[in-house]
CSV table of C-alpha atoms in Angstrom, one decimal:
chain,number,residue,atom,x,y,z
A,1,UNK,CA,138.9,100.1,79.2
A,2,UNK,CA,136.5,100.9,76.3
A,3,UNK,CA,132.8,100.1,77.1
A,4,UNK,CA,129.9,100.6,74.7
A,5,UNK,CA,126.4,100.4,76.2
A,6,UNK,CA,123.5,99.6,73.7
A,7,UNK,CA,119.8,100.4,74.2
A,8,UNK,CA,116.8,101.4,72.1
A,9,UNK,CA,115.8,104.7,73.3
A,10,UNK,CA,115.8,107.1,76.0
A,11,UNK,CA,112.6,108.0,77.8
A,12,UNK,CA,111.7,108.7,81.4
A,13,UNK,CA,112.1,105.0,82.7
A,14,UNK,CA,114.1,102.9,85.3
A,15,UNK,CA,116.3,101.1,82.3
A,16,UNK,CA,117.2,104.4,81.0
A,17,UNK,CA,118.0,106.3,84.2
A,18,UNK,CA,120.1,103.5,85.4
A,19,UNK,CA,122.1,103.6,82.1
A,20,UNK,CA,122.5,107.0,82.2
A,21,UNK,CA,123.8,107.0,85.8
A,22,UNK,CA,126.4,103.7,85.1
A,23,UNK,CA,127.8,105.4,82.1
A,24,UNK,CA,128.3,108.8,84.0
A,25,UNK,CA,129.8,106.9,86.6
A,26,UNK,CA,132.1,104.7,84.8
A,27,UNK,CA,133.5,107.7,83.0
A,28,UNK,CA,134.5,109.1,86.2
A,29,UNK,CA,136.5,106.1,86.8
A,30,UNK,CA,138.5,106.9,83.7
A,31,UNK,CA,136.8,104.3,81.5
A,32,UNK,CA,136.1,105.3,77.6
A,33,UNK,CA,132.5,105.0,77.7
A,34,UNK,CA,129.9,105.0,74.5
A,35,UNK,CA,126.4,104.8,74.2
A,36,UNK,CA,124.8,103.5,71.3
A,37,UNK,CA,121.0,104.6,71.2
A,38,UNK,CA,119.2,102.5,68.1
A,39,UNK,CA,115.9,104.6,67.7
A,40,UNK,CA,115.1,108.3,67.0
A,41,UNK,CA,112.5,109.0,69.5
A,42,UNK,CA,114.4,110.2,72.7
A,43,UNK,CA,113.8,112.6,75.4
A,44,UNK,CA,116.3,115.6,75.0
A,45,UNK,CA,116.5,115.9,78.7
A,46,UNK,CA,117.8,112.4,79.0
A,47,UNK,CA,120.3,113.0,76.2
A,48,UNK,CA,121.5,116.2,78.2
A,49,UNK,CA,122.1,114.1,81.3
A,50,UNK,CA,124.9,112.5,79.9
A,51,UNK,CA,128.4,113.5,81.3
A,52,UNK,CA,130.6,115.3,78.5
A,53,UNK,CA,133.1,112.5,78.9
A,54,UNK,CA,130.6,109.9,77.8
A,55,UNK,CA,130.2,109.7,73.8
A,56,UNK,CA,126.7,109.3,72.9
A,57,UNK,CA,126.2,107.8,69.0
A,58,UNK,CA,122.6,108.1,67.9
A,59,UNK,CA,121.7,105.9,64.9
A,60,UNK,CA,118.1,107.4,64.4
A,61,UNK,CA,116.4,104.5,63.4
A,62,UNK,CA,112.6,105.4,62.9
A,63,UNK,CA,110.8,103.6,65.8
A,64,UNK,CA,109.0,100.6,64.1
A,65,UNK,CA,110.9,100.4,60.9
A,66,UNK,CA,111.3,97.0,59.2
A,67,UNK,CA,114.7,98.1,57.5
A,68,UNK,CA,117.5,96.5,58.7
A,69,UNK,CA,119.9,99.1,57.4
A,70,UNK,CA,120.4,100.3,61.0
A,71,UNK,CA,122.0,96.9,62.0
A,72,UNK,CA,124.7,97.6,59.1
A,73,UNK,CA,125.4,100.8,60.6
A,74,UNK,CA,125.3,99.2,64.0
A,75,UNK,CA,128.2,96.8,63.3
A,76,UNK,CA,130.3,99.4,61.2
A,77,UNK,CA,130.1,101.8,64.1
A,78,UNK,CA,131.4,98.8,66.8
A,79,UNK,CA,134.1,97.9,64.4
A,80,UNK,CA,135.2,101.3,64.3
A,81,UNK,CA,135.0,101.9,68.3
A,82,UNK,CA,136.9,98.6,68.8
A,83,UNK,CA,135.1,98.2,72.3
A,84,UNK,CA,136.5,95.8,74.8
A,85,UNK,CA,133.2,95.2,76.4
A,86,UNK,CA,130.0,95.3,74.8
A,87,UNK,CA,127.3,96.0,77.4
A,88,UNK,CA,123.6,95.0,76.2
A,89,UNK,CA,120.7,96.3,77.8
A,90,UNK,CA,118.2,94.0,76.0
A,91,UNK,CA,119.3,90.6,74.9
A,92,UNK,CA,118.1,91.0,71.1
A,93,UNK,CA,120.9,93.3,70.4
A,94,UNK,CA,123.3,89.9,70.8
A,95,UNK,CA,121.5,88.6,67.4
A,96,UNK,CA,122.6,92.0,65.7
A,97,UNK,CA,126.4,91.4,66.4
A,98,UNK,CA,127.5,89.7,63.1
A,99,UNK,CA,131.3,89.3,64.0
A,100,UNK,CA,132.4,86.7,66.6
A,101,UNK,CA,135.1,89.4,67.7
A,102,UNK,CA,132.3,91.4,68.8
A,103,UNK,CA,130.0,88.8,70.3
A,104,UNK,CA,133.1,87.3,72.3
A,105,UNK,CA,133.0,90.8,74.2
A,106,UNK,CA,129.4,90.9,74.8
A,107,UNK,CA,127.5,91.0,78.2
A,108,UNK,CA,123.9,91.8,79.0
A,109,UNK,CA,121.8,93.2,82.1
A,110,UNK,CA,118.4,91.5,82.4
A,111,UNK,CA,116.3,94.5,83.7
A,112,UNK,CA,113.2,92.3,84.7
A,113,UNK,CA,111.9,89.0,85.7
A,114,UNK,CA,112.8,86.6,82.6
A,115,UNK,CA,109.9,85.8,80.1
A,116,UNK,CA,109.7,84.3,76.9
A,117,UNK,CA,112.0,81.6,75.1
A,118,UNK,CA,115.6,82.0,74.1
A,119,UNK,CA,114.9,80.9,70.6
A,120,UNK,CA,112.0,80.7,68.4
A,121,UNK,CA,111.6,77.5,66.9
A,122,UNK,CA,111.8,76.5,63.1
A,123,UNK,CA,114.5,76.3,60.3
A,124,UNK,CA,114.4,79.7,59.3
A,125,UNK,CA,115.2,80.9,62.8
A,126,UNK,CA,118.1,78.8,63.1
A,127,UNK,CA,119.5,79.9,59.7
A,128,UNK,CA,118.8,83.3,60.1
A,129,UNK,CA,119.0,84.3,63.7
A,130,UNK,CA,118.2,88.1,63.1
A,131,UNK,CA,114.6,86.8,62.7
A,132,UNK,CA,114.4,86.6,66.4
A,133,UNK,CA,114.6,90.1,67.0
A,134,UNK,CA,110.5,89.9,66.9
A,135,UNK,CA,110.4,87.6,69.6
A,136,UNK,CA,108.2,87.9,72.6
A,137,UNK,CA,109.8,87.9,76.1
A,138,UNK,CA,113.3,89.6,77.2
A,139,UNK,CA,115.5,86.2,77.0
A,140,UNK,CA,116.0,85.8,73.4
A,141,UNK,CA,119.8,84.6,72.7
A,142,UNK,CA,120.5,84.8,76.4
A,143,UNK,CA,122.0,81.4,76.8
A,144,UNK,CA,124.7,82.4,74.1
A,145,UNK,CA,125.7,85.7,75.6
A,146,UNK,CA,129.1,85.4,77.5
A,147,UNK,CA,128.4,87.1,80.6
A,148,UNK,CA,124.7,87.8,82.2
A,149,UNK,CA,124.1,90.0,85.0
A,150,UNK,CA,120.9,90.1,86.9
A,151,UNK,CA,119.5,92.9,89.0
A,152,UNK,CA,118.2,91.3,91.7
A,153,UNK,CA,118.5,87.5,93.3
A,154,UNK,CA,115.0,87.1,92.0
A,155,UNK,CA,115.9,87.7,88.6
A,156,UNK,CA,119.0,85.4,88.9
A,157,UNK,CA,117.0,82.6,90.8
A,158,UNK,CA,114.2,82.7,87.7
A,159,UNK,CA,116.9,82.6,85.2
A,160,UNK,CA,118.6,79.4,86.8
A,161,UNK,CA,115.3,77.8,87.5
A,162,UNK,CA,113.4,78.4,84.4
A,163,UNK,CA,116.1,78.8,81.6
A,164,UNK,CA,119.2,77.2,83.6
A,165,UNK,CA,121.4,80.4,82.6
A,166,UNK,CA,124.0,81.5,85.2
A,167,UNK,CA,124.1,85.1,86.1
A,168,UNK,CA,125.9,87.6,88.3
A,169,UNK,CA,123.9,89.7,90.4
A,170,UNK,CA,124.8,93.5,90.3
A,171,UNK,CA,121.9,95.7,91.8
A,172,UNK,CA,121.2,98.9,90.0
A,173,UNK,CA,122.4,102.1,91.6
A,174,UNK,CA,121.2,105.7,92.3
A,175,UNK,CA,123.3,109.0,92.8
A,176,UNK,CA,122.4,109.2,96.4
A,177,UNK,CA,123.6,112.6,96.9
A,178,UNK,CA,121.3,114.2,94.4
A,179,UNK,CA,118.2,113.2,96.3
A,180,UNK,CA,116.6,116.0,98.8
A,181,UNK,CA,115.8,114.4,102.4
A,182,UNK,CA,112.5,114.5,104.0
A,183,UNK,CA,112.5,116.0,107.5
A,184,UNK,CA,111.0,114.4,110.6
A,185,UNK,CA,107.8,115.9,110.7
A,186,UNK,CA,104.5,113.6,111.0
A,187,UNK,CA,101.7,113.6,108.3
A,188,UNK,CA,98.7,115.6,108.7
A,189,UNK,CA,95.3,114.4,108.7
A,190,UNK,CA,96.1,112.7,105.4
A,191,UNK,CA,99.1,110.8,104.9
A,192,UNK,CA,100.7,111.7,101.5
A,193,UNK,CA,101.3,108.6,99.5
A,194,UNK,CA,103.5,108.4,96.3
A,195,UNK,CA,103.8,105.7,93.5
A,196,UNK,CA,106.2,106.1,90.9
A,197,UNK,CA,106.4,103.5,87.8
A,198,UNK,CA,105.0,102.8,84.4
A,199,UNK,CA,101.1,102.5,84.5
A,200,UNK,CA,100.8,98.9,83.8
A,201,UNK,CA,98.4,97.9,86.6
A,202,UNK,CA,98.6,94.2,85.6
A,203,UNK,CA,102.3,93.9,86.7
A,204,UNK,CA,103.0,97.1,88.7
A,205,UNK,CA,99.8,96.8,90.9
A,206,UNK,CA,98.5,100.4,90.9
A,207,UNK,CA,94.7,99.2,91.2
A,208,UNK,CA,95.8,97.6,94.3
A,209,UNK,CA,96.9,101.2,95.7
A,210,UNK,CA,93.6,102.7,94.5
A,211,UNK,CA,91.5,100.0,96.1
A,212,UNK,CA,93.4,100.4,99.3
A,213,UNK,CA,93.2,104.2,99.1
A,214,UNK,CA,89.2,103.8,98.7
A,215,UNK,CA,89.2,101.7,102.0
A,216,UNK,CA,90.7,104.6,103.8
A,217,UNK,CA,89.1,107.3,102.2
A,218,UNK,CA,89.7,110.8,104.3
A,219,UNK,CA,92.9,109.2,105.5
A,220,UNK,CA,95.2,109.2,102.5
A,221,UNK,CA,96.1,111.5,99.6
A,222,UNK,CA,97.7,109.1,96.6
A,223,UNK,CA,99.5,110.4,94.0
A,224,UNK,CA,100.9,108.3,90.8
A,225,UNK,CA,103.6,109.4,88.8
A,226,UNK,CA,104.1,107.8,85.2
A,227,UNK,CA,102.4,107.0,82.1
A,228,UNK,CA,101.5,104.0,80.2
A,229,UNK,CA,98.9,101.6,78.8
A,230,UNK,CA,96.9,101.6,82.1
A,231,UNK,CA,96.2,105.3,82.3
A,232,UNK,CA,92.7,105.1,81.1
A,233,UNK,CA,91.8,102.0,83.0
A,234,UNK,CA,93.2,103.6,86.2
A,235,UNK,CA,91.6,107.1,85.5
A,236,UNK,CA,88.2,105.2,84.9
A,237,UNK,CA,88.6,103.4,88.1
A,238,UNK,CA,89.1,106.5,90.1
A,239,UNK,CA,86.4,108.4,88.8
A,240,UNK,CA,84.0,105.2,89.0
A,241,UNK,CA,84.6,105.6,92.8
A,242,UNK,CA,84.4,109.2,93.4
A,243,UNK,CA,88.1,109.3,94.5
A,244,UNK,CA,89.6,111.8,92.1
A,245,UNK,CA,89.5,114.4,95.1
A,246,UNK,CA,92.3,112.4,97.1
A,247,UNK,CA,93.9,110.1,94.2
A,248,UNK,CA,95.9,111.8,91.6
A,249,UNK,CA,97.3,110.7,88.1
A,250,UNK,CA,100.4,113.3,87.9
A,251,UNK,CA,101.8,111.7,84.4
A,252,UNK,CA,105.3,111.5,83.6
A,253,UNK,CA,108.0,113.7,85.6
A,254,UNK,CA,111.7,114.1,84.9
A,255,UNK,CA,114.4,112.5,87.1
A,256,UNK,CA,115.1,115.9,88.3
A,257,UNK,CA,111.6,116.6,89.5
A,258,UNK,CA,111.8,113.2,91.6
A,259,UNK,CA,115.1,114.2,93.3
A,260,UNK,CA,113.4,117.3,94.5
A,261,UNK,CA,109.9,116.3,95.3
A,262,UNK,CA,110.2,112.8,96.7
A,263,UNK,CA,110.9,114.2,100.2
A,264,UNK,CA,107.5,116.1,100.1
A,265,UNK,CA,105.5,112.9,100.7
A,266,UNK,CA,105.1,110.9,103.7
A,267,UNK,CA,105.1,107.3,102.4
A,268,UNK,CA,106.5,105.6,99.2
A,269,UNK,CA,104.3,102.3,97.7
A,270,UNK,CA,105.5,99.9,95.3
A,271,UNK,CA,102.6,97.5,94.9
A,272,UNK,CA,103.9,95.6,92.0
A,273,UNK,CA,102.8,92.1,91.6
A,274,UNK,CA,105.8,91.3,89.6
A,275,UNK,CA,109.2,93.3,89.8
A,276,UNK,CA,112.7,92.5,89.2
A,277,UNK,CA,114.0,95.4,91.1
A,278,UNK,CA,112.3,98.6,91.8
A,279,UNK,CA,115.0,101.5,91.5
A,280,UNK,CA,112.3,104.1,92.6
A,281,UNK,CA,112.3,102.0,96.2
A,282,UNK,CA,116.0,103.0,96.4
A,283,UNK,CA,115.5,106.4,95.5
A,284,UNK,CA,112.6,107.0,97.9
A,285,UNK,CA,114.7,105.4,100.6
A,286,UNK,CA,117.7,107.9,99.7
A,287,UNK,CA,115.0,110.7,100.3
A,288,UNK,CA,114.3,109.3,103.9
A,289,UNK,CA,110.9,108.5,102.9
A,290,UNK,CA,109.4,105.4,104.6
A,291,UNK,CA,108.6,102.4,102.0
A,292,UNK,CA,105.9,99.8,101.9
A,293,UNK,CA,106.2,97.3,99.0
A,294,UNK,CA,104.7,94.0,98.1
A,295,UNK,CA,106.1,90.6,99.1
A,296,UNK,CA,108.1,88.2,97.2
A,297,UNK,CA,109.6,90.6,94.4
A,298,UNK,CA,112.7,92.6,93.9
A,299,UNK,CA,111.7,95.8,96.0
A,300,UNK,CA,111.5,93.4,99.0
A,301,UNK,CA,115.1,92.6,98.4
A,302,UNK,CA,115.9,96.2,98.6
A,303,UNK,CA,114.1,96.5,102.0
A,304,UNK,CA,115.6,93.2,103.0
A,305,UNK,CA,112.0,92.3,104.2
A,306,UNK,CA,111.1,94.5,106.8
A,307,UNK,CA,114.4,95.5,108.0
A,308,UNK,CA,114.4,98.9,106.1
A,309,UNK,CA,110.7,99.0,105.0
A,310,UNK,CA,107.3,97.4,105.5
A,311,UNK,CA,106.0,94.5,103.5
A,312,UNK,CA,102.3,93.7,102.4
A,313,UNK,CA,100.9,90.6,101.0
A,314,UNK,CA,101.3,90.5,97.1
A,315,UNK,CA,98.1,91.1,95.5
A,316,UNK,CA,96.2,91.8,98.6
A,317,UNK,CA,94.6,95.4,98.6
A,318,UNK,CA,93.1,94.7,102.4
A,319,UNK,CA,96.3,93.9,103.8
A,320,UNK,CA,97.8,96.8,102.0
A,321,UNK,CA,95.2,99.1,103.4
A,322,UNK,CA,95.9,97.5,106.7
A,323,UNK,CA,99.8,98.3,106.6
A,324,UNK,CA,99.1,102.0,105.5
A,325,UNK,CA,96.9,102.6,108.3
A,326,UNK,CA,99.4,101.1,110.7
A,327,UNK,CA,102.2,103.1,109.5
A,328,UNK,CA,100.2,106.5,109.6
A,329,UNK,CA,99.2,105.6,113.1
A,330,UNK,CA,102.9,104.6,114.2
A,331,UNK,CA,104.6,107.3,112.1
A,332,UNK,CA,107.5,108.0,114.6
A,333,UNK,CA,108.6,104.3,114.2
A,334,UNK,CA,108.2,104.8,110.4
A,335,UNK,CA,110.6,107.8,110.8
A,336,UNK,CA,113.6,105.8,112.7
A,337,UNK,CA,113.2,103.1,110.3
A,338,UNK,CA,113.7,105.7,107.3
A,339,UNK,CA,116.7,106.8,109.0
A,340,UNK,CA,118.5,103.4,109.0
A,341,UNK,CA,117.2,102.8,105.5
A,342,UNK,CA,118.7,106.0,104.1
A,343,UNK,CA,122.1,105.3,105.7
A,344,UNK,CA,121.8,101.6,104.3
A,345,UNK,CA,120.8,102.8,100.6
A,346,UNK,CA,123.9,105.2,100.9
A,347,UNK,CA,126.4,102.3,101.4
A,348,UNK,CA,124.8,99.7,99.3
A,349,UNK,CA,123.2,101.2,96.1
A,350,UNK,CA,125.3,104.2,95.5
A,351,UNK,CA,126.0,104.2,91.8
A,352,UNK,CA,129.8,104.7,92.3
A,353,UNK,CA,129.7,101.1,93.9
A,354,UNK,CA,127.4,99.5,91.1
A,355,UNK,CA,129.7,101.2,88.3
A,356,UNK,CA,132.9,99.5,90.2
A,357,UNK,CA,131.2,96.0,90.4
A,358,UNK,CA,130.4,96.1,86.6
A,359,UNK,CA,133.9,97.3,85.7
A,360,UNK,CA,135.3,94.4,88.1
A,361,UNK,CA,133.0,91.7,86.7
A,362,UNK,CA,133.8,92.4,82.9
């Protein structure tokens, strides 16, 4: 089987990490795997993470360029590769496939809860579908794509209820064995908390964790890993509350750093108001780290409610603080649950299983 994965660029993010892991795992299963990256702003360490058996094609479009020349090169490249499967990681790429032969073998993974419209209205958008590339949201063309994958039941449910689009759930996977495991020691006077995601507090809820930490001053030490549009807002929030001694914005870090350092913390928290999956939650569980996540979102699917972690009321910083306090005071129970969760992740979210599910579903 010959598969082409398509995405815009390679930075330190969940989609990019998943793409690299899936491609490498599929290549191990004797599949001819190609990666097409559209833009030229890529992290070299991410490009170097691909297996030597994965063929990477860089179109090197200047990010934000209004030229459509790259679309001609994209279609010419696909015609040369002759893929049996084109696995898109953004629905907008479907509008760039000009050949029916290519369109018929396209599939897409929706990596977040769906937003936006499947098509812009107006005669110009019907006559020239490529204009839809500037559409807001992440579902443009999704009703036309032959096969749609959802990363969680929450995404599948939203796709059906809001857009009447059927999808197949294949959860993201991780290379479980790469993560160093935490020991069974209890925290010191301050429980060391980690949160890893893009800094976008309206969606990811970092402000909730900051508020909870301020309520627990003297009992917690919180580190945020990631960067994004909310950095200045969160930095100001921390400093205005004189909390920079125990709340830290560490910036972005590589996947290798996370694999080596997740185990150095006592508790992982994903406070998202809105989250389709939450790959870092599975990574924390693989590191035998207790996890606390918001209710009603993708991360609570990973933990299966409170079977493999703990849940706080979505958007409620007071409940979040109460749950942190309880875990700190009952850490032996947290360690026992983390052991069970690590075993669960190893058998459920290992990337080899995810890759196989995709190959079977294509």
